[in-house]
Amino acid sequence: MARPLILIVIVVLGAGPLAGCKSGGSGDDVAAQAAAVASCEYAQGYSLECPAYAAFLDSLDGGPDDYGLVALVEDPAPEKRWLGATGLARRGRQFHDDPALRGRLLEAARGEVDPAAAKALGAALARTQIRRMQPADAPDAALLGEERAALERLASEHPLPAMRAALLAELLGYGGDAWFDFTDQRLGNDTDAEVRRAGLAAFMSADPARASEVCAIWQRHADADPDEQTAAAAAKLRTTWGHCR
């Protein structure tokens, strides 16, 4: 499956508390590791050059630790929310398959007000689409449809450009061709240049079989995007992708 180049909501449906779902002690372990990261300098995120942050990522097992990471995403402190969302995006695995966890993340995303945390959380949510290639009659198809609608609303309506950009940057790469038309539509309608640039770059992960459409999208923005930097980015993408004539 293609990956995007840039790293760039629903209320939980019938989901109750996660009693019995969490592996014993895992949430406490994540919280303890997160507390140690507070010794690092936070500047719209933590740097891997800080040993405590590197150790935090290395400690994550991609399974039960996801519950502790989701709890961090719900923390009042933006640096904790960034840490939890980044941990999920980089190391998370279980939340991809757990609708209750995904629902909590969608709920948190609706209310996110910090741009850095929003960017990290948008990336984590987009990556849940890696498991969504399922037939319409799959047992969880209805739930997945609700979640897709929630993601579309976030990518279209969230007040923070950082959230909209993070989603648009990665939904096509992780969700595949099912997100092609949505990415094109949002790219043409979002008033923020950051979001449009994210959408333009996302098409680098599109199926080359749709090259004529991708190249036309880039050409349209190269010719007419109201932001000079975005127009230049579109022109460069069209030149470098290798499938445009």
mmCIF file of C-alpha atoms in Angstrom:
data_model
loop_
_atom_site.group_PDB
_atom_site.id
_atom_site.type_symbol
_atom_site.label_atom_id
_atom_site.label_comp_id
_atom_site.label_asym_id
_atom_site.label_seq_id
_atom_site.Cartn_x
_atom_site.Cartn_y
_atom_site.Cartn_z
ATOM 1 C CA MET A 1 0.000 0.000 0.000
ATOM 2 C CA ALA A 2 1.295 3.384 -0.865
ATOM 3 C CA ARG A 3 2.308 5.683 1.963
ATOM 4 C CA PRO A 4 1.931 9.460 1.990
ATOM 5 C CA LEU A 5 5.134 11.465 1.723
ATOM 6 C CA ILE A 6 4.349 13.955 4.435
ATOM 7 C CA LEU A 7 3.971 13.317 8.008
ATOM 8 C CA ILE A 8 2.833 15.408 7.491
ATOM 9 C CA VAL A 9 -16.076 11.781 15.145
ATOM 10 C CA ILE A 10 -18.309 10.399 16.336
ATOM 11 C CA VAL A 11 -19.510 9.758 19.882
ATOM 12 C CA VAL A 12 -18.544 6.177 20.561
ATOM 13 C CA LEU A 13 -21.324 4.044 19.121
ATOM 14 C CA GLY A 14 -22.680 2.120 22.027
ATOM 15 C CA ALA A 15 -19.247 1.929 23.601
ATOM 16 C CA GLY A 16 -19.019 2.024 27.336
ATOM 17 C CA PRO A 17 -16.044 2.170 29.661
ATOM 18 C CA LEU A 18 -13.084 0.058 28.737
ATOM 19 C CA ALA A 19 -13.267 -2.038 31.879
ATOM 20 C CA GLY A 20 -11.577 -5.350 31.367
ATOM 21 C CA CYS A 21 -10.024 -4.314 28.070
ATOM 22 C CA LYS A 22 -6.743 -2.956 29.348
ATOM 23 C CA SER A 23 -3.803 -5.111 30.138
ATOM 24 C CA GLY A 24 -2.919 -4.753 33.813
ATOM 25 C CA GLY A 25 -0.544 -1.885 34.585
ATOM 26 C CA SER A 26 -0.055 -0.801 30.977
ATOM 27 C CA GLY A 27 -1.779 2.560 31.432
ATOM 28 C CA ASP A 28 0.323 3.259 34.520
ATOM 29 C CA ASP A 29 3.482 2.323 32.633
ATOM 30 C CA VAL A 30 2.660 4.727 29.810
ATOM 31 C CA ALA A 31 1.799 7.489 32.268
ATOM 32 C CA ALA A 32 5.103 6.985 34.081
ATOM 33 C CA GLN A 33 7.090 7.113 30.855
ATOM 34 C CA ALA A 34 5.157 10.206 29.789
ATOM 35 C CA ALA A 35 5.939 11.915 33.092
ATOM 36 C CA ALA A 36 9.637 11.358 32.458
ATOM 37 C CA VAL A 37 9.354 13.104 29.080
ATOM 38 C CA ALA A 38 8.411 16.304 30.929
ATOM 39 C CA SER A 39 12.157 16.779 31.480
ATOM 40 C CA CYS A 40 12.501 17.418 27.725
ATOM 41 C CA GLU A 41 12.005 20.820 26.156
ATOM 42 C CA TYR A 42 8.618 21.055 24.473
ATOM 43 C CA ALA A 43 8.399 23.265 21.374
ATOM 44 C CA GLN A 44 5.314 22.215 19.431
ATOM 45 C CA GLY A 45 6.476 18.685 20.084
ATOM 46 C CA TYR A 46 9.442 16.836 21.593
ATOM 47 C CA SER A 47 12.711 16.047 19.832
ATOM 48 C CA LEU A 48 14.130 12.551 19.532
ATOM 49 C CA GLU A 49 17.412 14.102 20.616
ATOM 50 C CA CYS A 50 15.962 14.115 24.142
ATOM 51 C CA PRO A 51 16.719 10.668 25.639
ATOM 52 C CA ALA A 52 13.509 10.584 27.692
ATOM 53 C CA TYR A 53 11.326 11.037 24.604
ATOM 54 C CA ALA A 54 13.298 8.457 22.634
ATOM 55 C CA ALA A 55 12.941 6.049 25.572
ATOM 56 C CA PHE A 56 9.198 6.727 25.696
ATOM 57 C CA LEU A 57 8.761 5.688 22.067
ATOM 58 C CA ASP A 58 11.021 2.667 22.471
ATOM 59 C CA SER A 59 8.966 1.490 25.452
ATOM 60 C CA LEU A 60 5.693 1.278 23.522
ATOM 61 C CA ASP A 61 4.589 -2.219 22.531
ATOM 62 C CA GLY A 62 1.962 -1.304 19.943
ATOM 63 C CA GLY A 63 -0.691 -3.268 21.823
ATOM 64 C CA PRO A 64 -2.157 -2.700 25.298
ATOM 65 C CA ASP A 65 -0.091 0.484 25.607
ATOM 66 C CA ASP A 66 -2.542 2.060 23.144
ATOM 67 C CA TYR A 67 -5.024 2.448 26.008
ATOM 68 C CA GLY A 68 -2.541 4.556 27.940
ATOM 69 C CA LEU A 69 -1.770 6.601 24.827
ATOM 70 C CA VAL A 70 -5.457 7.324 24.232
ATOM 71 C CA ALA A 71 -5.714 8.475 27.843
ATOM 72 C CA LEU A 72 -2.859 10.905 27.147
ATOM 73 C CA VAL A 73 -4.766 12.246 24.128
ATOM 74 C CA GLU A 74 -7.588 13.092 26.570
ATOM 75 C CA ASP A 75 -5.255 14.923 29.007
ATOM 76 C CA PRO A 76 -5.830 18.666 29.656
ATOM 77 C CA ALA A 77 -2.168 19.465 28.885
ATOM 78 C CA PRO A 78 -1.421 19.947 25.149
ATOM 79 C CA GLU A 79 2.052 18.463 25.461
ATOM 80 C CA LYS A 80 0.535 15.256 26.872
ATOM 81 C CA ARG A 81 -2.031 15.181 24.061
ATOM 82 C CA TRP A 82 0.752 15.596 21.492
ATOM 83 C CA LEU A 83 2.738 12.829 23.148
ATOM 84 C CA GLY A 84 -0.186 10.412 23.153
ATOM 85 C CA ALA A 85 -1.180 11.121 19.557
ATOM 86 C CA THR A 86 2.398 10.884 18.326
ATOM 87 C CA GLY A 87 2.868 7.608 20.168
ATOM 88 C CA LEU A 88 -0.216 6.217 18.442
ATOM 89 C CA ALA A 89 0.895 7.464 15.028
ATOM 90 C CA ARG A 90 4.397 6.035 15.417
ATOM 91 C CA ARG A 91 3.851 2.876 17.474
ATOM 92 C CA GLY A 92 0.121 2.284 17.872
ATOM 93 C CA ARG A 93 -1.490 -0.879 16.588
ATOM 94 C CA GLN A 94 -4.375 -2.031 18.758
ATOM 95 C CA PHE A 95 -6.396 1.159 18.279
ATOM 96 C CA HIS A 96 -6.664 0.348 14.574
ATOM 97 C CA ASP A 97 -8.867 -2.601 15.475
ATOM 98 C CA ASP A 98 -10.678 -1.279 18.537
ATOM 99 C CA PRO A 99 -13.790 0.803 17.722
ATOM 100 C CA ALA A 100 -14.046 2.079 21.296
ATOM 101 C CA LEU A 101 -10.544 3.525 21.171
ATOM 102 C CA ARG A 102 -11.138 4.991 17.734
ATOM 103 C CA GLY A 103 -14.348 6.574 18.980
ATOM 104 C CA ARG A 104 -12.528 8.201 21.900
ATOM 105 C CA LEU A 105 -9.927 9.603 19.521
ATOM 106 C CA LEU A 106 -12.589 11.003 17.217
ATOM 107 C CA GLU A 107 -14.291 12.612 20.201
ATOM 108 C CA ALA A 108 -10.990 14.138 21.338
ATOM 109 C CA ALA A 109 -10.259 15.385 17.833
ATOM 110 C CA ARG A 110 -13.524 17.295 17.675
ATOM 111 C CA GLY A 111 -12.504 19.403 20.641
ATOM 112 C CA GLU A 112 -8.771 19.742 19.995
ATOM 113 C CA VAL A 113 -7.586 23.372 20.177
ATOM 114 C CA ASP A 114 -3.797 23.048 20.022
ATOM 115 C CA PRO A 115 -2.299 23.027 16.492
ATOM 116 C CA ALA A 116 0.606 20.707 17.310
ATOM 117 C CA ALA A 117 -1.606 18.191 19.082
ATOM 118 C CA ALA A 118 -4.140 18.463 16.262
ATOM 119 C CA LYS A 119 -1.510 17.664 13.651
ATOM 120 C CA ALA A 120 -0.362 14.574 15.559
ATOM 121 C CA LEU A 121 -3.905 13.389 16.243
ATOM 122 C CA GLY A 122 -4.971 13.904 12.631
ATOM 123 C CA ALA A 123 -2.059 11.747 11.498
ATOM 124 C CA ALA A 124 -2.979 8.992 13.952
ATOM 125 C CA LEU A 125 -6.613 9.006 12.856
ATOM 126 C CA ALA A 126 -5.723 8.913 9.165
ATOM 127 C CA ARG A 127 -3.654 5.807 9.754
ATOM 128 C CA THR A 128 -6.676 3.907 11.057
ATOM 129 C CA GLN A 129 -7.765 3.771 7.417
ATOM 130 C CA ILE A 130 -5.135 1.122 6.732
ATOM 131 C CA ARG A 131 -7.701 -1.528 7.755
ATOM 132 C CA ARG A 132 -10.717 -0.111 5.962
ATOM 133 C CA MET A 133 -10.453 -1.953 2.634
ATOM 134 C CA GLN A 134 -13.494 -4.133 3.330
ATOM 135 C CA PRO A 135 -16.559 -5.093 1.298
ATOM 136 C CA ALA A 136 -19.808 -3.226 1.878
ATOM 137 C CA ASP A 137 -21.367 -6.312 3.493
ATOM 138 C CA ALA A 138 -18.562 -6.791 6.042
ATOM 139 C CA PRO A 139 -19.840 -7.173 9.636
ATOM 140 C CA ASP A 140 -18.505 -3.771 10.710
ATOM 141 C CA ALA A 141 -19.264 -1.943 7.463
ATOM 142 C CA ALA A 142 -21.908 0.288 9.050
ATOM 143 C CA LEU A 143 -19.575 1.367 11.845
ATOM 144 C CA LEU A 144 -16.772 2.023 9.398
ATOM 145 C CA GLY A 145 -19.140 4.133 7.327
ATOM 146 C CA GLU A 146 -19.966 6.210 10.395
ATOM 147 C CA GLU A 147 -16.283 6.630 11.145
ATOM 148 C CA ARG A 148 -15.511 7.649 7.596
ATOM 149 C CA ALA A 149 -18.239 10.285 7.788
ATOM 150 C CA ALA A 150 -16.702 11.527 11.036
ATOM 151 C CA LEU A 151 -13.261 11.784 9.446
ATOM 152 C CA GLU A 152 -14.725 13.639 6.487
ATOM 153 C CA ARG A 153 -16.332 16.151 8.830
ATOM 154 C CA LEU A 154 -13.056 16.668 10.671
ATOM 155 C CA ALA A 155 -11.143 17.157 7.426
ATOM 156 C CA SER A 156 -13.783 19.557 6.110
ATOM 157 C CA GLU A 157 -14.970 21.488 9.147
ATOM 158 C CA HIS A 158 -12.446 21.389 11.982
ATOM 159 C CA PRO A 159 -11.531 24.985 12.917
ATOM 160 C CA LEU A 160 -7.786 24.237 13.054
ATOM 161 C CA PRO A 161 -6.038 24.086 9.659
ATOM 162 C CA ALA A 162 -3.470 21.791 11.282
ATOM 163 C CA MET A 163 -6.117 19.108 11.845
ATOM 164 C CA ARG A 164 -7.572 19.439 8.351
ATOM 165 C CA ALA A 165 -4.108 19.412 6.783
ATOM 166 C CA ALA A 166 -2.927 16.368 8.744
ATOM 167 C CA LEU A 167 -5.945 14.355 7.669
ATOM 168 C CA LEU A 168 -5.841 15.445 4.056
ATOM 169 C CA ALA A 169 -2.134 14.681 3.898
ATOM 170 C CA GLU A 170 -2.585 11.018 4.832
ATOM 171 C CA LEU A 171 -6.112 9.742 4.194
ATOM 172 C CA LEU A 172 -5.406 8.968 0.541
ATOM 173 C CA GLY A 173 -2.117 7.242 1.275
ATOM 174 C CA TYR A 174 -3.476 5.058 4.071
ATOM 175 C CA GLY A 175 -7.060 4.650 2.860
ATOM 176 C CA GLY A 176 -6.325 4.199 -0.822
ATOM 177 C CA ASP A 177 -8.402 5.138 -3.836
ATOM 178 C CA ALA A 178 -11.608 5.385 -1.791
ATOM 179 C CA TRP A 179 -10.300 8.753 -0.590
ATOM 180 C CA PHE A 180 -9.246 10.082 -4.009
ATOM 181 C CA ASP A 181 -12.377 12.065 -4.829
ATOM 182 C CA PHE A 182 -12.730 13.415 -1.297
ATOM 183 C CA THR A 183 -9.130 14.658 -1.318
ATOM 184 C CA ASP A 184 -9.682 16.354 -4.661
ATOM 185 C CA GLN A 185 -12.912 17.961 -3.448
ATOM 186 C CA ARG A 186 -11.385 19.293 -0.218
ATOM 187 C CA LEU A 187 -8.296 20.480 -2.036
ATOM 188 C CA GLY A 188 -10.481 22.582 -4.288
ATOM 189 C CA ASN A 189 -12.587 24.033 -1.474
ATOM 190 C CA ASP A 190 -10.400 24.672 1.553
ATOM 191 C CA THR A 191 -9.493 28.334 1.959
ATOM 192 C CA ASP A 192 -6.281 27.648 3.892
ATOM 193 C CA ALA A 193 -3.096 27.286 1.861
ATOM 194 C CA GLU A 194 -1.553 24.892 4.411
ATOM 195 C CA VAL A 195 -4.419 22.480 3.871
ATOM 196 C CA ARG A 196 -4.275 22.763 0.088
ATOM 197 C CA ARG A 197 -0.538 22.075 0.062
ATOM 198 C CA ALA A 198 -1.116 18.983 2.205
ATOM 199 C CA GLY A 199 -3.758 17.748 -0.214
ATOM 200 C CA LEU A 200 -1.562 18.401 -3.230
ATOM 201 C CA ALA A 201 1.297 16.385 -1.729
ATOM 202 C CA ALA A 202 -1.090 13.548 -0.831
ATOM 203 C CA PHE A 203 -1.605 12.811 -4.517
ATOM 204 C CA MET A 204 1.999 11.620 -4.728
ATOM 205 C CA SER A 205 0.639 8.401 -3.196
ATOM 206 C CA ALA A 206 -2.223 8.054 -5.689
ATOM 207 C CA ASP A 207 -2.547 5.092 -8.015
ATOM 208 C CA PRO A 208 -0.480 5.841 -11.151
ATOM 209 C CA ALA A 209 -3.434 4.488 -13.132
ATOM 210 C CA ARG A 210 -5.110 7.805 -12.290
ATOM 211 C CA ALA A 211 -2.113 9.843 -13.422
ATOM 212 C CA SER A 212 -4.064 11.939 -15.901
ATOM 213 C CA GLU A 213 -6.413 13.101 -13.142
ATOM 214 C CA VAL A 214 -3.604 13.736 -10.664
ATOM 215 C CA CYS A 215 -1.573 15.717 -13.157
ATOM 216 C CA ALA A 216 -4.611 17.780 -14.100
ATOM 217 C CA ILE A 217 -5.231 18.582 -10.418
ATOM 218 C CA TRP A 218 -1.672 19.768 -9.979
ATOM 219 C CA GLN A 219 -1.791 21.769 -13.198
ATOM 220 C CA ARG A 220 -5.007 23.458 -12.108
ATOM 221 C CA HIS A 221 -3.438 24.624 -8.871
ATOM 222 C CA ALA A 222 -0.162 25.563 -10.551
ATOM 223 C CA ASP A 223 -2.145 27.826 -12.865
ATOM 224 C CA ALA A 224 -4.783 29.242 -10.555
ATOM 225 C CA ASP A 225 -4.147 28.673 -6.850
ATOM 226 C CA PRO A 226 -4.506 32.037 -5.082
ATOM 227 C CA ASP A 227 -1.424 31.370 -2.957
ATOM 228 C CA GLU A 228 1.882 31.746 -4.813
ATOM 229 C CA GLN A 229 3.718 29.193 -2.656
ATOM 230 C CA THR A 230 0.962 26.624 -3.144
ATOM 231 C CA ALA A 231 0.944 27.183 -6.900
ATOM 232 C CA ALA A 232 4.707 26.657 -6.971
ATOM 233 C CA ALA A 233 4.366 23.465 -4.911
ATOM 234 C CA ALA A 234 1.781 22.124 -7.365
ATOM 235 C CA ALA A 235 4.045 22.841 -10.320
ATOM 236 C CA LYS A 236 6.987 21.108 -8.633
ATOM 237 C CA LEU A 237 4.907 18.038 -7.774
ATOM 238 C CA ARG A 238 3.738 17.761 -11.376
ATOM 239 C CA THR A 239 7.330 17.923 -12.600
ATOM 240 C CA THR A 240 8.815 15.444 -10.136
ATOM 241 C CA TRP A 241 6.167 12.726 -9.792
ATOM 242 C CA GLY A 242 7.289 10.949 -12.934
ATOM 243 C CA HIS A 243 3.842 10.079 -14.310
ATOM 244 C CA CYS A 244 2.903 13.452 -15.829
ATOM 245 C CA ARG A 245 3.677 14.250 -19.440
#
